Every structure is written in C-alpha cells, then in structure tokens.
Coordinates of N, CA and C and ligand atoms in Angstrom, one line a residue:
X1 N -8.6 -21.1 -2.7 CA -9.1 -19.9 -3.7 C -8.5 -18.9 -2.6
X2 N -7.5 -17.7 -3.0 CA -7.0 -16.1 -2.4 C -8.4 -15.8 -2.8
X3 N -9.1 -15.3 -1.6 CA -9.6 -13.5 -1.5 C -9.0 -12.3 -1.0
X4 N -9.7 -11.4 -1.6 CA -9.2 -10.0 -0.8 C -10.2 -9.3 -0.8
X5 N -10.5 -8.5 -0.2 CA -11.8 -8.1 1.0 C -11.1 -5.9 0.5
X6 N -11.2 -5.2 -0.2 CA -10.7 -4.2 -0.3 C -10.3 -3.1 -1.7
X7 N -10.8 -2.0 -1.8 CA -11.0 -1.5 -3.1 C -10.9 0.3 -2.6
X8 N -10.2 0.8 -3.3 CA -10.0 2.4 -3.3 C -9.3 2.9 -2.2
X9 N -8.2 1.8 -1.7 CA -7.2 3.2 -1.4 C -5.8 2.7 -1.4
X10 N -4.7 3.2 -0.8 CA -3.8 2.7 -1.3 C -3.3 1.5 -0.6
X11 N -3.9 0.8 0.8 CA -4.2 -0.4 1.9 C -4.6 -1.2 0.5
X12 N -5.1 -1.0 0.5 CA -6.0 -2.3 -0.3 C -5.4 -2.2 -1.4
X13 N -5.1 -1.4 -2.8 CA -3.2 -1.7 -3.5 C -3.0 -2.4 -3.2
X14 N -2.2 -2.7 -2.4 CA -0.7 -3.2 -2.1 C -1.3 -5.0 -2.3
X15 N -2.1 -5.6 -1.5 CA -1.9 -6.7 -1.9 C -2.1 -7.2 -3.3
X16 N -3.0 -6.3 -3.5 CA -3.6 -6.8 -5.0 C -2.4 -6.5 -6.1
X17 N -1.7 -5.0 -6.1 CA -0.7 -5.0 -7.3 C 0.7 -6.6 -6.8
X18 N 0.6 -7.2 -5.7 CA 1.5 -8.0 -5.3 C 0.9 -9.4 -6.2
X19 N -0.3 -9.6 -6.0 CA -0.6 -10.8 -6.8 C -0.8 -10.6 -8.6
X20 N -1.0 -9.3 -8.4 CA -0.5 -8.7 -9.9 C 0.6 -9.3 -11.1
X21 N 1.5 -8.8 -9.6 CA 2.3 -8.9 -10.3 C 3.4 -10.4 -10.0
X22 N 2.9 -10.8 -9.2 CA 2.8 -12.9 -10.1 C 2.3 -13.7 -9.9
X23 N 1.0 -13.0 -10.8 CA 0.6 -12.9 -11.7 C -0.6 -14.7 -10.3
X24 N -0.6 -13.9 -9.7 CA -1.5 -15.6 -8.9 C -2.4 -14.6 -8.5
X25 N -3.6 -15.9 -8.2 CA -5.0 -16.1 -8.6 C -5.7 -15.9 -7.6
X26 N -7.0 -14.7 -7.7 CA -7.4 -14.5 -6.6 C -8.5 -13.7 -6.7
X27 N -10.1 -13.8 -5.9 CA -11.1 -13.1 -6.1 C -10.8 -12.0 -5.2
X28 N -11.5 -11.2 -5.8 CA -11.8 -9.7 -5.4 C -13.3 -8.8 -4.8
X29 N -13.2 -9.2 -3.4 CA -14.7 -8.6 -3.4 C -14.1 -7.2 -3.2
X30 N -14.8 -6.0 -3.9 CA -14.4 -4.6 -3.9 C -15.3 -4.1 -2.9
X31 N -14.7 -3.9 -1.4 CA -16.1 -3.4 -0.7 C -15.1 -2.0 0.0
X32 N -15.6 -0.8 0.0 CA -14.9 -0.4 -0.2 C -14.5 0.6 1.4
X33 N -13.7 1.6 1.6 CA -13.2 2.0 2.8 C -15.0 3.1 3.1
X34 N -15.5 3.2 4.3 CA -16.2 4.7 4.6 C -17.7 4.5 3.7
X35 N -18.3 3.0 3.8 CA -18.8 2.8 2.7 C -20.3 1.9 3.3
X36 N -19.6 1.7 4.7 CA -20.3 0.7 5.2 C -20.2 -0.2 5.3
X37 N -19.6 -1.0 4.2 CA -19.6 -2.5 4.2 C -18.6 -2.9 5.3
X38 N -17.8 -2.3 5.5 CA -16.7 -3.3 6.2 C -17.4 -3.5 8.1
X39 N -18.4 -3.0 8.6 CA -19.1 -3.3 9.1 C -20.4 -3.8 9.1
X40 N -21.0 -4.8 8.2 CA -21.6 -5.4 7.8 C -21.2 -6.9 8.6
X41 N -22.4 -7.7 9.3 CA -22.0 -8.4 10.2 C -21.5 -9.6 9.7
X42 N -21.4 -10.1 8.0 CA -20.7 -11.5 7.9 C -19.4 -10.8 7.8
X43 N -18.8 -9.3 7.4 CA -17.5 -9.2 7.2 C -16.5 -9.1 9.1
X44 N -17.5 -8.8 9.3 CA -16.7 -8.3 10.4 C -16.1 -9.9 11.3
X45 N -17.2 -10.4 11.0 CA -17.0 -11.8 11.5 C -15.5 -12.6 10.7
X46 N -15.4 -12.0 9.7 CA -14.4 -12.5 9.1 C -12.9 -11.6 9.8
X47 N -13.4 -10.2 10.1 CA -12.0 -9.3 10.4 C -12.9 -8.0 11.4
X48 N -12.7 -8.6 13.0 CA -13.0 -8.0 13.4 C -12.5 -6.5 14.1
X49 N -11.6 -6.1 13.2 CA -11.0 -4.9 12.9 C -12.2 -4.1 11.8
X50 N -13.2 -4.4 11.2 CA -13.2 -3.7 10.3 C -13.1 -2.7 9.2
X51 N -11.8 -3.8 8.8 CA -10.7 -2.9 8.2 C -10.3 -3.7 6.6
X52 N -10.1 -3.1 6.4 CA -10.1 -3.0 4.5 C -8.2 -3.1 4.5
X53 N -6.9 -3.3 4.4 CA -7.6 -5.5 2.9 C -7.9 -6.1 4.1
X54 N -8.6 -7.0 3.6 CA -8.2 -8.2 4.3 C -8.1 -9.4 3.4
X55 N -7.8 -10.9 3.6 CA -7.3 -11.6 3.0 C -7.5 -12.9 3.7
X56 N -8.0 -14.0 2.5 CA -8.2 -14.9 3.3 C -7.7 -16.2 2.2
X57 N -6.8 -17.3 2.6 CA -6.9 -18.7 1.3 C -6.9 -19.9 2.4
X58 N -7.1 -21.3 2.5 CA -7.6 -22.3 3.1 C -6.7 -22.4 4.1
X59 N -5.1 -21.6 4.3 CA -4.3 -21.9 5.5 C -4.5 -20.9 5.9
X60 N -4.6 -19.2 6.3 CA -4.4 -19.0 6.7 C -5.7 -17.2 6.5
X61 N -6.0 -16.5 7.6 CA -6.7 -15.3 6.8 C -5.8 -14.4 7.8
X62 N -5.8 -13.0 7.0 CA -5.0 -12.2 7.4 C -5.3 -10.6 7.3
X63 N -5.3 -10.2 8.2 CA -5.4 -8.3 8.1 C -4.1 -7.6 8.3
X64 N -4.1 -6.5 7.7 CA -2.6 -5.6 8.0 C -1.9 -5.9 6.8
X65 N -2.3 -4.3 5.9 CA -1.4 -4.8 4.0 C -0.3 -4.9 4.0
X66 N 0.9 -4.4 4.9 CA 2.3 -5.3 5.2 C 2.1 -6.4 5.8
X67 N 1.8 -7.2 6.3 CA 1.2 -8.8 6.5 C 1.0 -9.5 5.4
X68 N -0.1 -8.8 5.0 CA -0.6 -10.0 3.6 C 0.3 -9.9 2.3
X69 N 0.6 -8.2 1.9 CA 1.5 -8.2 1.1 C 2.9 -9.6 1.1
X70 N 3.6 -9.6 2.4 CA 5.0 -10.1 2.9 C 4.7 -12.0 2.6
X71 N 3.0 -12.1 3.2 CA 2.4 -13.3 3.1 C 2.6 -14.1 1.2
X72 N 2.2 -12.7 0.4 CA 2.0 -13.5 -0.4 C 3.4 -13.0 -1.3
X73 N 4.1 -12.1 -0.7 CA 5.6 -11.9 -1.7 C 6.3 -13.3 -1.3
X74 N 5.7 -14.2 -0.4 CA 6.6 -15.4 -0.1 C 6.3 -16.4 -1.0
X75 N 5.8 -16.3 -1.6 CA 5.0 -17.0 -2.9 C 5.2 -17.1 -4.5
X76 N 6.3 -15.9 -4.4 CA 7.3 -15.7 -5.6 C 8.3 -16.7 -5.7
X77 N 8.9 -17.0 -7.4 CA 10.1 -17.3 -7.1 C 11.1 -17.2 -7.7
X78 N 10.7 -15.3 -7.0 CA 11.9 -14.6 -7.6 C 12.5 -13.6 -8.8
X79 N 11.3 -14.8 -9.5 CA 11.7 -13.7 -10.7 C 11.6 -12.3 -10.8
X80 N 10.2 -11.9 -10.3 CA 9.5 -10.8 -10.5 C 9.4 -10.1 -9.8
X81 N 9.2 -10.3 -8.4 CA 9.6 -10.1 -7.3 C 10.8 -10.2 -6.3
X82 N 11.1 -9.4 -5.9 CA 12.7 -9.4 -5.3 C 12.6 -10.3 -3.6
X83 N 12.8 -10.9 -3.1 CA 12.2 -11.9 -1.9 C 13.5 -11.5 -1.3
X84 N 13.6 -11.3 -0.3 CA 15.4 -11.2 0.6 C 15.3 -12.3 1.2
X85 N 16.8 -13.0 1.3 CA 16.6 -14.7 1.8 C 18.1 -14.3 2.7
X86 N 18.5 -13.1 3.2 CA 19.4 -13.7 4.3 C 19.0 -12.9 5.5
X87 N 19.3 -13.0 6.7 CA 18.8 -12.6 7.7 C 19.1 -10.3 7.8
X88 N 19.7 -10.2 7.4 CA 20.2 -9.4 7.1 C 19.6 -8.4 5.8
X89 N 18.6 -9.1 5.1 CA 18.1 -8.3 4.0 C 16.9 -8.3 4.6
X90 N 17.0 -9.7 5.0 CA 14.8 -9.2 5.4 C 15.3 -8.0 6.6
X91 N 16.3 -7.7 7.1 CA 16.1 -7.2 8.2 C 16.1 -5.8 7.7
X92 N 16.6 -5.5 6.4 CA 16.9 -4.3 5.4 C 15.1 -4.0 5.1
X93 N 14.9 -5.1 4.1 CA 13.1 -5.2 3.8 C 12.5 -4.4 4.9
X94 N 12.4 -5.3 6.2 CA 11.7 -4.9 7.1 C 12.1 -3.6 7.4
X95 N 13.5 -2.9 7.6 CA 13.4 -1.9 8.1 C 13.0 -0.5 7.2
X96 N 13.0 -0.7 5.8 CA 12.4 0.1 4.5 C 10.2 -0.5 5.0
X97 N 10.1 -1.2 5.0 CA 8.3 -1.2 5.1 C 7.6 -0.4 6.7
X98 N 8.3 -0.7 7.1 CA 8.5 -0.3 8.7 C 8.7 1.2 8.9
X99 N 9.6 1.7 8.8 CA 10.1 3.2 7.8 C 8.9 4.2 7.0
X100 N 8.2 3.1 5.9 CA 7.6 4.1 5.2 C 6.4 3.7 5.7
X101 N 5.7 2.6 6.4 CA 4.2 2.4 6.7 C 4.1 3.4 8.1
X102 N 5.2 3.1 9.0 CA 5.3 4.4 9.9 C 4.9 5.6 10.0
X103 N 5.9 6.4 9.1 CA 6.2 7.8 9.1 C 5.0 8.8 7.4
X104 N 5.4 7.3 6.8 CA 4.8 8.4 5.9 C 3.7 7.8 5.3
X105 N 3.1 6.7 5.9 CA 1.8 6.2 5.9 C 0.9 6.7 7.2
X106 N 1.2 6.0 7.7 CA 0.3 5.9 9.1 C 0.9 7.6 9.9
X107 N 1.9 8.0 10.0 CA 1.2 9.0 10.6 C 1.7 11.0 9.5
X108 N 1.9 10.4 8.4 CA 2.5 10.7 7.6 C 0.4 11.4 6.9
X109 N 0.3 10.1 5.6 CA -1.0 10.9 4.6 C -2.0 10.4 5.6
X110 N -2.1 9.0 6.4 CA -3.2 8.9 7.4 C -3.7 10.4 8.2
X111 N -2.5 11.1 8.4 CA -3.0 11.9 9.6 C -3.7 13.5 8.1
X112 N -3.1 13.3 7.5 CA -3.9 14.2 6.3 C -5.2 13.7 5.7
X113 N -5.5 13.0 5.9 CA -6.6 12.6 5.8 C -7.7 11.9 6.9
X114 N -7.0 12.0 8.4 CA -8.0 12.7 9.3 C -8.2 13.7 9.6
X115 N -7.2 14.4 9.4 CA -7.8 15.6 9.9 C -8.5 16.8 8.5
X116 N -8.3 15.9 7.6 CA -8.6 16.6 6.0 C -10.4 16.2 5.7
X117 N -9.9 14.5 4.4 CA -11.4 13.9 4.2 C -12.1 14.1 5.5
X118 N -11.9 13.1 6.6 CA -12.3 12.6 7.6 C -12.4 13.6 8.6
X119 N -12.5 14.9 8.2 CA -12.7 15.8 9.1 C -14.2 15.8 9.9
X120 N -14.8 15.8 9.6 CA -16.4 15.7 10.1 C -16.1 14.4 10.7
X121 N -15.2 13.4 10.8 CA -15.3 12.2 11.9 C -14.4 12.6 13.4
X122 N -12.7 12.8 12.7 CA -11.8 13.0 13.2 C -11.8 14.7 13.8
X123 N -12.3 15.7 13.2 CA -12.2 17.4 14.3 C -11.2 17.8 12.2
X124 N -11.6 19.0 12.3 CA -10.5 19.6 11.2 C -9.9 20.3 11.6
X125 N -8.8 19.9 10.5 CA -7.7 20.8 10.6 C -6.7 21.4 10.1
X126 N -6.8 22.4 9.4 CA -5.9 22.9 7.8 C -4.6 22.6 8.6
X127 N -4.1 23.2 10.4 CA -3.1 23.3 10.7 C -2.2 21.8 10.7
X128 N -3.0 20.5 11.2 CA -2.7 19.8 11.4 C -2.4 19.2 10.0
X129 N -3.3 19.2 8.8 CA -2.7 18.9 7.8 C -1.3 19.3 7.0
X130 N -1.4 21.2 7.4 CA 0.3 21.2 6.5 C 1.1 20.7 7.6
X131 N 1.2 20.8 8.9 CA 2.2 20.0 9.3 C 2.5 18.5 8.9
X132 N 1.0 17.6 9.1 CA 1.6 16.6 8.7 C 2.0 16.4 7.1
X133 N 1.8 17.4 5.9 CA 2.0 17.5 4.2 C 3.9 17.7 4.8
X134 N 4.4 18.5 5.7 CA 5.8 18.9 5.6 C 6.7 17.5 6.3
X135 N 5.7 16.7 6.9 CA 6.5 15.9 8.1 C 6.6 14.4 6.5
X136 N 5.4 14.3 5.6 CA 6.1 13.3 4.8 C 6.9 13.9 3.5
X137 N 7.1 15.4 3.6 CA 8.0 15.4 2.4 C 9.2 15.3 3.8
X138 N 9.5 15.1 4.8 CA 11.3 15.4 5.3 C 11.2 13.7 5.0
X139 N 10.3 13.2 5.3 CA 10.6 11.5 5.3 C 11.0 11.4 3.6
X140 N 10.1 12.0 2.5 CA 10.2 12.0 1.3 C 11.6 12.1 0.7
X141 N 12.4 13.5 1.9 CA 13.7 13.6 1.1 C 15.0 12.7 1.5
X142 N 14.2 12.0 2.8 CA 15.2 10.4 3.6 C 15.5 9.7 2.3
X143 N 13.9 9.3 1.8 CA 13.7 8.1 0.6 C 14.8 8.5 -0.3
X144 N 14.4 9.7 -0.5 CA 15.2 10.2 -2.5 C 16.6 10.3 -1.6
X145 N 17.9 10.6 -0.8 CA 18.6 11.1 -0.4 C 19.1 9.4 -0.9
X146 N 18.3 8.7 -0.3 CA 19.1 7.0 -0.2 C 18.5 6.4 -2.2
X147 N 17.6 6.6 -2.5 CA 17.5 6.1 -3.3 C 18.6 7.1 -4.7
X148 N 18.6 8.0 -4.8 CA 20.0 8.9 -6.1 C 19.3 8.3 -7.1
X149 N 20.7 7.5 -7.8 CA 20.3 7.1 -9.6 C 19.9 5.6 -9.2
X150 N 19.2 5.5 -7.5 CA 19.0 3.4 -7.2 C 17.4 3.1 -8.3
X151 N 16.5 2.3 -8.3 CA 15.8 2.1 -9.6 C 15.1 1.9 -8.2
X152 N 15.7 0.7 -7.4 CA 14.7 0.1 -6.4 C 15.0 0.4 -4.6
X153 N 14.6 0.4 -4.0 CA 14.9 0.7 -2.5 C 15.8 -0.2 -2.3
X154 N 15.9 -1.8 -2.0 CA 16.5 -2.3 -1.7 C 17.5 -3.1 -3.3
X155 N 18.6 -3.3 -3.1 CA 19.4 -2.8 -4.1 C 19.6 -4.3 -4.9
X156 N 18.7 -5.7 -4.0 CA 18.6 -7.3 -5.1 C 17.3 -6.5 -6.4
X157 N 16.1 -5.7 -5.6 CA 15.5 -5.6 -6.7 C 14.1 -5.0 -6.4
X158 N 13.6 -4.9 -7.1 CA 11.5 -4.9 -7.1 C 10.9 -5.5 -5.9
X159 N 10.4 -5.3 -5.4 CA 9.8 -5.7 -4.0 C 9.2 -5.3 -3.4
X160 N 8.8 -5.4 -1.9 CA 7.8 -4.8 -1.2 C 8.3 -3.6 -0.9
X161 N 9.5 -3.5 -0.7 CA 9.5 -1.9 0.1 C 8.9 -1.3 -1.0
X162 N 8.9 -1.5 -2.7 CA 8.2 -0.8 -3.4 C 7.2 -0.3 -3.2
X163 N 6.6 -1.5 -3.3 CA 5.0 -1.4 -3.6 C 4.5 -0.7 -2.5
X164 N 4.7 -0.8 -1.7 CA 4.7 0.3 0.3 C 5.2 1.7 -0.4
X165 N 6.5 2.4 -1.3 CA 7.0 3.3 -1.2 C 5.9 4.4 -2.3
X166 N 5.2 2.7 -2.8 CA 4.7 3.4 -4.4 C 3.4 3.7 -4.1
X167 N 2.5 2.9 -3.1 CA 1.4 3.6 -2.9 C 1.6 4.7 -2.3
X168 N 2.3 4.6 -1.7 CA 2.0 6.3 -0.8 C 2.5 7.1 -1.7
X169 N 2.8 6.9 -2.7 CA 3.4 8.1 -4.1 C 2.1 8.9 -4.2
X170 N 1.6 7.5 -4.7 CA 0.2 7.8 -5.1 C -0.7 8.9 -4.8
X171 N -0.5 8.4 -3.4 CA -1.2 8.9 -2.0 C -0.5 11.1 -2.0
X172 N 0.7 10.4 -2.3 CA 1.5 11.8 -2.1 C 0.7 12.5 -3.4
X173 N 0.3 12.3 -4.6 CA 0.3 13.0 -5.6 C -1.2 13.7 -5.8
X174 N -1.6 12.5 -4.9 CA -3.5 12.9 -5.1 C -3.3 13.9 -4.0
X175 N -3.0 13.5 -2.9 CA -2.7 14.8 -1.7 C -1.8 15.6 -2.0
X176 N -1.4 16.2 -2.9 CA -0.6 17.3 -4.0 C 0.8 17.7 -2.8
X177 N 1.6 16.4 -2.5 CA 2.6 16.5 -1.3 C 4.0 16.6 -2.8
X178 N 4.6 17.4 -2.4 CA 5.1 17.4 -4.2 C 6.5 16.4 -3.9
X179 N 6.5 15.3 -4.6 CA 7.8 14.2 -5.2 C 8.9 15.1 -5.6
X180 N 10.2 14.8 -4.8 CA 11.6 15.6 -4.7 C 11.9 14.8 -6.2
X181 N 12.9 15.5 -7.1 CA 13.5 15.0 -8.3 C 13.7 13.2 -8.5
X182 N 14.6 12.8 -7.2 CA 14.4 10.9 -7.4 C 13.9 10.1 -7.3
X183 N 13.0 10.9 -6.7 CA 11.3 10.2 -6.3 C 10.8 10.0 -7.4
X184 N 10.7 11.4 -8.4 CA 9.6 11.6 -9.2 C 9.7 10.6 -10.1
X185 N 11.2 10.3 -10.6 CA 12.1 9.3 -12.1 C 11.6 7.7 -11.1
X186 N 11.6 7.6 -9.7 CA 11.7 6.0 -9.2 C 10.1 5.8 -10.0
X187 N 9.5 7.0 -9.1 CA 8.0 6.7 -9.4 C 7.2 6.7 -11.0
X188 N 8.0 7.2 -11.8 CA 7.6 6.4 -13.2 C 8.0 5.9 -13.8
X189 N 9.5 5.3 -13.3 CA 9.9 4.3 -13.5 C 8.9 2.5 -13.4
X190 N 8.6 2.7 -12.1 CA 7.6 1.7 -11.8 C 6.6 1.8 -11.9
X191 N 5.8 2.9 -12.2 CA 4.2 3.1 -12.4 C 4.6 2.6 -13.8
X192 N 5.3 2.2 -14.9 CA 5.2 2.0 -16.0 C 5.0 0.3 -15.9
X193 N 5.7 0.1 -15.4 CA 5.2 -1.4 -15.1 C 3.5 -2.3 -15.3
X194 N 3.4 -3.0 -16.2 CA 2.6 -3.4 -16.8 C 1.2 -3.9 -15.3
X195 N 2.1 -4.4 -14.2 CA 0.6 -5.3 -13.2 C 0.4 -3.8 -12.4
X196 N 1.7 -3.1 -12.5 CA 1.1 -1.6 -11.4 C -0.4 -0.9 -12.4
X197 N -0.2 -0.7 -13.7 CA -1.7 -0.1 -14.2 C -3.1 -1.3 -13.7
X198 N -2.2 -2.9 -13.6 CA -3.7 -3.7 -13.6 C -4.6 -3.2 -12.4
X199 N -3.2 -2.8 -11.3 CA -3.9 -3.3 -9.7 C -4.6 -2.1 -9.8
X200 N -3.8 -0.7 -10.8 CA -4.6 0.5 -10.5 C -6.0 0.5 -11.1
X201 N -6.4 -0.1 -12.1 CA -8.3 -0.3 -12.4 C -8.5 -1.4 -11.7
X202 N -7.7 -2.2 -10.8 CA -9.1 -3.0 -10.4 C -9.1 -1.9 -8.9
X203 N -8.2 -1.7 -8.2 CA -7.9 -1.0 -6.9 C -8.7 0.4 -7.2
X204 N -8.4 0.8 -8.1 CA -9.3 2.4 -8.1 C -10.1 2.5 -9.6
X205 N -11.4 1.5 -9.9 CA -12.1 1.4 -11.0 C -12.5 2.8 -11.4
X206 N -13.0 3.7 -10.5 CA -13.7 5.3 -10.7 C -12.5 5.9 -11.6
X207 N -11.3 6.3 -11.6 CA -10.0 6.9 -12.2 C -10.7 6.4 -13.9
X208 N -11.0 5.3 -14.2 CA -10.5 4.8 -15.3 C -12.3 4.3 -15.6
X209 N -13.2 5.0 -15.3 CA -14.6 4.9 -15.2 C -15.1 5.6 -17.6
X210 N -15.5 5.1 -18.2 CA -15.2 5.4 -19.1 C -14.5 5.3 -20.0
X211 N -13.4 4.9 -20.4 CA -12.3 4.0 -20.5 C -12.3 3.0 -21.6
X212 N -11.8 2.8 -23.1 CA -12.9 1.5 -23.3 C -12.0 0.4 -22.5
Ligands
LIG1 N1 -2.8 -1.1 9.4 C1 -4.0 -1.4 8.2 C2 -4.6 -0.1 7.9 C3 -6.4 -0.5 7.7 C4 -7.3 1.0 7.5 O1 -7.4 1.6 8.2 N2 -8.2 0.4 6.5 C5 -9.2 1.6 6.2 C6 -9.6 2.0 4.7 S1 -7.6 2.6 4.5 C7 -10.7 1.2 7.1 O2 -10.6 -0.1 6.0 N3 -11.2 1.9 7.3 C8 -12.4 1.4 8.1 C9 -13.9 1.6 7.5 O3 -13.3 2.7 6.2 O4 -14.8 1.4 7.3 C10 -3.2 -1.8 7.0 O5 -2.4 -1.3 6.3 O6 -4.0 -2.7 6.3

C-alpha cells in the first residue's frame, strides 16, 4: 500500500496530484506543516528530516517532493501523464524540474515564506520578500517565453514538469505574484483537469470547508 504524509503545502500537493492523475491508490496521512506533527517521534522515525511530503510503500521510503513524484510518475502507462523515455527528454524534464524547484520554489517563493509568514522564526523582512517576489516574476517571464502558445512545458505532453510549475503557480497566486498572460492561460487550462480539482480538495481541505 502506498502511503503519503503531508497536507496543506505546494510540496505536499505534488505527489497527491500525481496519484490522483494516475488513479493510484494511496493512504493519506494529513499531517500539516508547523503543527508539531512532523516533530512527533513516530514521524521522525520515518523521516529524520521532519519534513513533508513523505512517501512509503513496500519497496521504498522517500522524502523530497520531486523524487516522490518522479517515482510515482514511473508507474504511469503514459496515457495520462507524460513520462520521458529518451536520454534527451529525461534530461530536458530534469532541467525544468530543477529550474522550477531551485529558482521559483526554493529561492523565490520559499524565501518569501521564510521572511514573510515565517518571519517570527527566520526574521521578518519586507525588503527580502519584495526582492524574492521580483525574482519569481523574472523567472516566470522565462517560463512564459518558452510556453508561448504551448500547453505543456515538454512537447510530449502534460507531465511532472507541469505539476511542479502548477504547484508553484497556486503559490504565486496566494502570494500575489502576477502571472504573465501565457502562464495565466496555461494555468487555467491545467487547473481544469479533474485530477487537479481532486488533489486541491485533498491537499487544501480548508479552502473547501462548507462546500457540499
Ligand atoms: N525539499 C523538500 C521541502 C520539504 C519542506 O520543506 N517541507 C516543509 C513544508 S513545505 C516542512 O515539512 N516543514 C517542517 C514543518 O513544517 O514542520 C520537498 O520538496 O519535499
């Protein structure tokens, strides 16, 4: 049985979306960030990093959202999720995932979080938050110029790179970072996927409280 730990963050959203996209069964442990749940001894035993998301099945235990998603994506038959199968396409997808994770997520949006929402821990700094927002905007414009009229980052179809980008775009919207027109169009296209809607409800239940 697959098990996924983590709820409420763009990082936990990613493996949930991959499972929903592929129709993979999994047990979800909805432990949230900054709740103390990642510090509990039972979870620490599973993941010494005390971070979500975390994944386990009978063959492997994994932390790191990209690694978990890539492992899950390899369980795709290619029908709904594009999985690259040449050295070049694997490297191109890797390039997009590393770029989105390294520049937009970690260096941009997470810096905004550290010095904004988590300012009490890491130091509040409106200047840093604003500079990081500009940094994200700069890299979104690179992505927008690549996308142009394309629907997906990889020409082979919707895949892991898009799940990485979409999870960051939700985060941009929440943080008030404007999306360039090509990215707004791209965002609306993929936000209409039923699997995206299901994953949103599972990962961000608070947003849907009170819905029928
Ligand atoms: N590089 C990791 C980052 C994981 C991470 O930093 N998770 C945060 C929430 S987004 C976390 O679990 N923080 C500890 C806590 O909130 O208790 C990944 O992509 O999975």
